[in-house]
XYZ file of C-alpha atoms in Angstrom:
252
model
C 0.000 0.000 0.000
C 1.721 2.983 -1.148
C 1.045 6.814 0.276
C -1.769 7.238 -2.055
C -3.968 5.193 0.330
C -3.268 7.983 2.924
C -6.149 10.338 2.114
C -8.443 7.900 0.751
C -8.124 5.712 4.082
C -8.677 8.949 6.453
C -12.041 10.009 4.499
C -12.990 6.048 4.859
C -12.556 6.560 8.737
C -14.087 9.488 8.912
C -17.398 7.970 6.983
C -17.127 5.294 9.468
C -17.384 8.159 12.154
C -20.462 9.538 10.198
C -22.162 6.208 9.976
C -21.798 5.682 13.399
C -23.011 9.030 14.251
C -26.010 8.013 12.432
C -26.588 5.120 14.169
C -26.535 6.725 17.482
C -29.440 8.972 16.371
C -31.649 5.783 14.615
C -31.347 4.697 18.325
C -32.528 7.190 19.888
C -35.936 6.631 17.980
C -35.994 3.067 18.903
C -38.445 1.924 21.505
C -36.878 1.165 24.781
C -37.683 -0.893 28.026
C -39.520 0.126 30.903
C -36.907 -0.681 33.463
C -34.877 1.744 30.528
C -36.913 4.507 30.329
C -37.784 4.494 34.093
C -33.975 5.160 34.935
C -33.025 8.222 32.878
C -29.206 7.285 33.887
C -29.421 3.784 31.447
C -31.035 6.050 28.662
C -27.174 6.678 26.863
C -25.943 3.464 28.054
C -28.660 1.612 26.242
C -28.001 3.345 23.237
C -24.294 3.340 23.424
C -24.782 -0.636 23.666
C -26.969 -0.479 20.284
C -24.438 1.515 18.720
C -21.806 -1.681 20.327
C -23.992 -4.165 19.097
C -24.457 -3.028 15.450
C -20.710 -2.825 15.329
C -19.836 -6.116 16.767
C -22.133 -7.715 14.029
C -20.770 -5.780 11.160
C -17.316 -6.246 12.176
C -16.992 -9.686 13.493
C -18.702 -11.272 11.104
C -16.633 -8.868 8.318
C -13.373 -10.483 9.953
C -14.777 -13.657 9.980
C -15.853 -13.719 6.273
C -12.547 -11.848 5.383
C -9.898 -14.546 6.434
C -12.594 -17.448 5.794
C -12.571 -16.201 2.470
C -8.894 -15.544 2.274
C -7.210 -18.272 4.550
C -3.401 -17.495 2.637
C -3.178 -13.942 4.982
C -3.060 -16.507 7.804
C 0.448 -17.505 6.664
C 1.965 -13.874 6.359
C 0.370 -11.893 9.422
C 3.278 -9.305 8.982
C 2.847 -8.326 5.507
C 0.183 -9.999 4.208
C -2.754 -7.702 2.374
C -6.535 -7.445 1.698
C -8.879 -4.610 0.648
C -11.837 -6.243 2.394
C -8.916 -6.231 5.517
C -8.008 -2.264 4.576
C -11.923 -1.678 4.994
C -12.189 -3.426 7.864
C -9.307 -1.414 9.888
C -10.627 1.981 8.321
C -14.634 0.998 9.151
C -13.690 -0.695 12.870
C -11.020 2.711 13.762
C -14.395 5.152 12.914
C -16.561 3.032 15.357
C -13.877 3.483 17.829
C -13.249 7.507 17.294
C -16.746 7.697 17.614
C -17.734 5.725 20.788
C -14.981 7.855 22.240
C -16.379 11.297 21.031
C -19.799 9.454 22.630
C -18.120 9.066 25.894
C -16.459 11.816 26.474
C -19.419 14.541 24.957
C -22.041 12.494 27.176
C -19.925 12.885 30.469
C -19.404 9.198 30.736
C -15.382 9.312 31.058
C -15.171 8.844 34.761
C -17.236 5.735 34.872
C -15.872 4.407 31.122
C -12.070 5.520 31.275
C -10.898 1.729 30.877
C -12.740 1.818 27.137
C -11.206 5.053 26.564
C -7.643 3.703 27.456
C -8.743 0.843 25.369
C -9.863 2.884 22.199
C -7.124 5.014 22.387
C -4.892 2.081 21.613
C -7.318 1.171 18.933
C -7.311 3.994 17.125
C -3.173 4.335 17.388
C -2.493 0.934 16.354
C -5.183 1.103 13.613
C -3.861 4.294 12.227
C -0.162 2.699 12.400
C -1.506 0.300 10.323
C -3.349 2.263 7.703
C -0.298 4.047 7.134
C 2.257 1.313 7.008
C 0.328 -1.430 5.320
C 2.213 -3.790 7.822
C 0.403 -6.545 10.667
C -3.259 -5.964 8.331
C -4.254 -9.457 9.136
C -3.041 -9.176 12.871
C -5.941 -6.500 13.456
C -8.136 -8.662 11.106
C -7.458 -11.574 14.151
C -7.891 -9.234 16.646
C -11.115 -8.047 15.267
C -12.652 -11.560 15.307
C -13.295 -10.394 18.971
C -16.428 -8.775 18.036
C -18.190 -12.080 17.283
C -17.665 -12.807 20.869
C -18.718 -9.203 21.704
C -22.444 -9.607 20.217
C -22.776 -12.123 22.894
C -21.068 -10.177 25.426
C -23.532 -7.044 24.344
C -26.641 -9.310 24.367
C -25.782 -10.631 28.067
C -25.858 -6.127 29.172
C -28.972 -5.926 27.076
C -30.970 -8.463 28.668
C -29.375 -7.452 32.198
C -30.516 -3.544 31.509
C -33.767 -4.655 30.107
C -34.700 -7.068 33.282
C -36.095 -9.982 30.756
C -38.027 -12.123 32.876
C -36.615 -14.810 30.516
C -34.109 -17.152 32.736
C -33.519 -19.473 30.293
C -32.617 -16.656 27.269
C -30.247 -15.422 29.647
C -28.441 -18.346 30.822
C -28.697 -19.796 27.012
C -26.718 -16.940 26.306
C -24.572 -16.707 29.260
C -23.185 -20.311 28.420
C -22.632 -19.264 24.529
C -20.785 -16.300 25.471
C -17.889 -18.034 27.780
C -17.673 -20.627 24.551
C -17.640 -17.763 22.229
C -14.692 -15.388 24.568
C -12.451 -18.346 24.767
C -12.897 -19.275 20.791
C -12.786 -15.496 19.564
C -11.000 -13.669 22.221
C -9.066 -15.553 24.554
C -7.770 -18.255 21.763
C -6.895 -15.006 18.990
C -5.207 -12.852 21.474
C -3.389 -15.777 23.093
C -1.623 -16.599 19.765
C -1.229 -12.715 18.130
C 0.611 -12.855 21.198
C 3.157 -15.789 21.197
C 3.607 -14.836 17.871
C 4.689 -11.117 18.458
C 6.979 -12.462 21.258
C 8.723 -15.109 18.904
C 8.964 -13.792 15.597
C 8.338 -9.635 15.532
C 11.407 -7.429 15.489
C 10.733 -5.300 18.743
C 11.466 -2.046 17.910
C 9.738 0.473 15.519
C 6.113 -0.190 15.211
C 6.666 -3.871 16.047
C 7.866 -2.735 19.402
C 4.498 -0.250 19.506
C 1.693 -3.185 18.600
C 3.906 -5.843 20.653
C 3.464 -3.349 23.626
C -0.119 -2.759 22.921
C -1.051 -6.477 22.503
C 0.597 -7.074 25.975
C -1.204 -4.222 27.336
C -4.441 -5.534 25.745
C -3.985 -9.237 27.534
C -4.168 -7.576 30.604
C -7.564 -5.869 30.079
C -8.864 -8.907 28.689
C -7.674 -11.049 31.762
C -9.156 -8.738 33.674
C -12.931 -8.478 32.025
C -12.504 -12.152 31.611
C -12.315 -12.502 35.346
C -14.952 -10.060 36.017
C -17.145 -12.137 33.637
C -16.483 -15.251 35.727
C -17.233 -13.812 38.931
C -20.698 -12.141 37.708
C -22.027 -15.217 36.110
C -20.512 -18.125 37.299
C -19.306 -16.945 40.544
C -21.311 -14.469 42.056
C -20.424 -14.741 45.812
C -16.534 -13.677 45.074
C -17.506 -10.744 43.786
C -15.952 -7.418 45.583
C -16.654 -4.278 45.847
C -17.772 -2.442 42.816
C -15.575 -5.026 40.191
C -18.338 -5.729 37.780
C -21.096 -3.702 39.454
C -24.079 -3.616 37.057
C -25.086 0.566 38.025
C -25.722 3.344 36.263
C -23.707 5.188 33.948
C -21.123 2.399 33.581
C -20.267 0.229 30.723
C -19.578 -2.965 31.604
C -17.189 -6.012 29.737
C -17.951 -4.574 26.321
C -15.394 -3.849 23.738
């Protein structure tokens, strides 16, 4: 990918941003649940989450489709190059700008700092990449994490929406642990042996390899907030995991 990508790829991000921006205003017309609209403090957070949720479809199943479809990338994570891939970064780094424009202009920074720590190594990896044309199909691996995150989403959805439905939720409960090992845990676990083993550290390798270690951490640490919620609810502490309002909670 040569420079003249440059300004194409930055007005491809910043459609993302616009279609995004749209999205956030469809939601606002969609109808919402009582135990919503009775608590004016879940009113952004359920639409931030719709926002979440349309990406994490679009996304995952884009990544998913991408290196189904191309299975060769696989072999050359370093160097190896797509224009469905390309899209993907440029589409995925506008959701990101714009849930962090969303957090920020709503107030919400205090209680969601962790996903603006997280975005903001989005975005600078992303944009690394978009520039470089190098480790494409690493953020194409990475993004497969959004098929895990529609079931992540659905599990706040149905907690913010109080569906008397036991069984939906602990159908979906069970399909989201199988779903976070297979397209989180299992993708970052070998982006990162691989970064360890084979990228040069220093330069941008040294950047993403810091990142991705950074990144483990967060998702060790959602992963074990997950556990304790669901599956083990009495060693639960203080305010890890709370569900209350005005927080986001184990999404993106």
């Amino acid at each position: 990918m040569g420079p003249g990508w440059r300004a194409p790829s930055a007005a491809l991000v910043g459609g993302s941003v616009a279609i995004f921006g749209g999205l956030r205003r469809a939601a606002l017309a969609l109808p919402r649940p009582a135990a919503v609209r009775s608590r004016p403090g879940r009113v952004w957070r359920w639409r931030n989450l719709l926002v979440s949720f349309a990406h994490s479809v679009l996304a995952g199943l884009w990544a998913l489709f991408s290196l189904w479809h191309s299975p060769e990338l696989l072999s050359d994570i370093q160097d190896g190059y797509s224009v469905s891939g390309h899209l993907l970064v440029c589409f995925s780094s506008g959701y990101f700008i714009h849930d962090s424009l969303d957090i920020i202009f709503n107030h919400q920074s205090r209680s969601s700092w962790e996903y603006l720590v997280h975005h903001a190594m989005a975005i600078s990896a992303f944009v690394s990449l978009i520039i470089t044309g190098r480790f494409l199909v690493a953020a194409m691996l990475l993004l497969l994490v959004e098929v895990s995150n529609i079931f992540l989403t659905v599990r706040m959805l149905l907690k913010m929406s109080n569906v008397p439905s036991l069984a939906l939720y602990e159908a979906n409960k069970y399909v989201n642990l199988v779903m976070y090992f297979a397209f989180r845990l299992a993708p970052q676990a070998y982006l990162t042996w691989y970064f360890l083993r084979y990228v040069e550290v220093q330069g941008q390798g040294a950047f993403l390899t810091v990142n991705l270690l950074l990144l483990d951490a967060m998702i060790l640490m959602y992963f074990s907030r997950l556990l304790r919620s669901d599956f083990f609810p009495s060693l639960r502490k203080g305010s890890a995991g709370r569900d209350v309002d005005g927080e986001k909670f184990l999404i993106d």
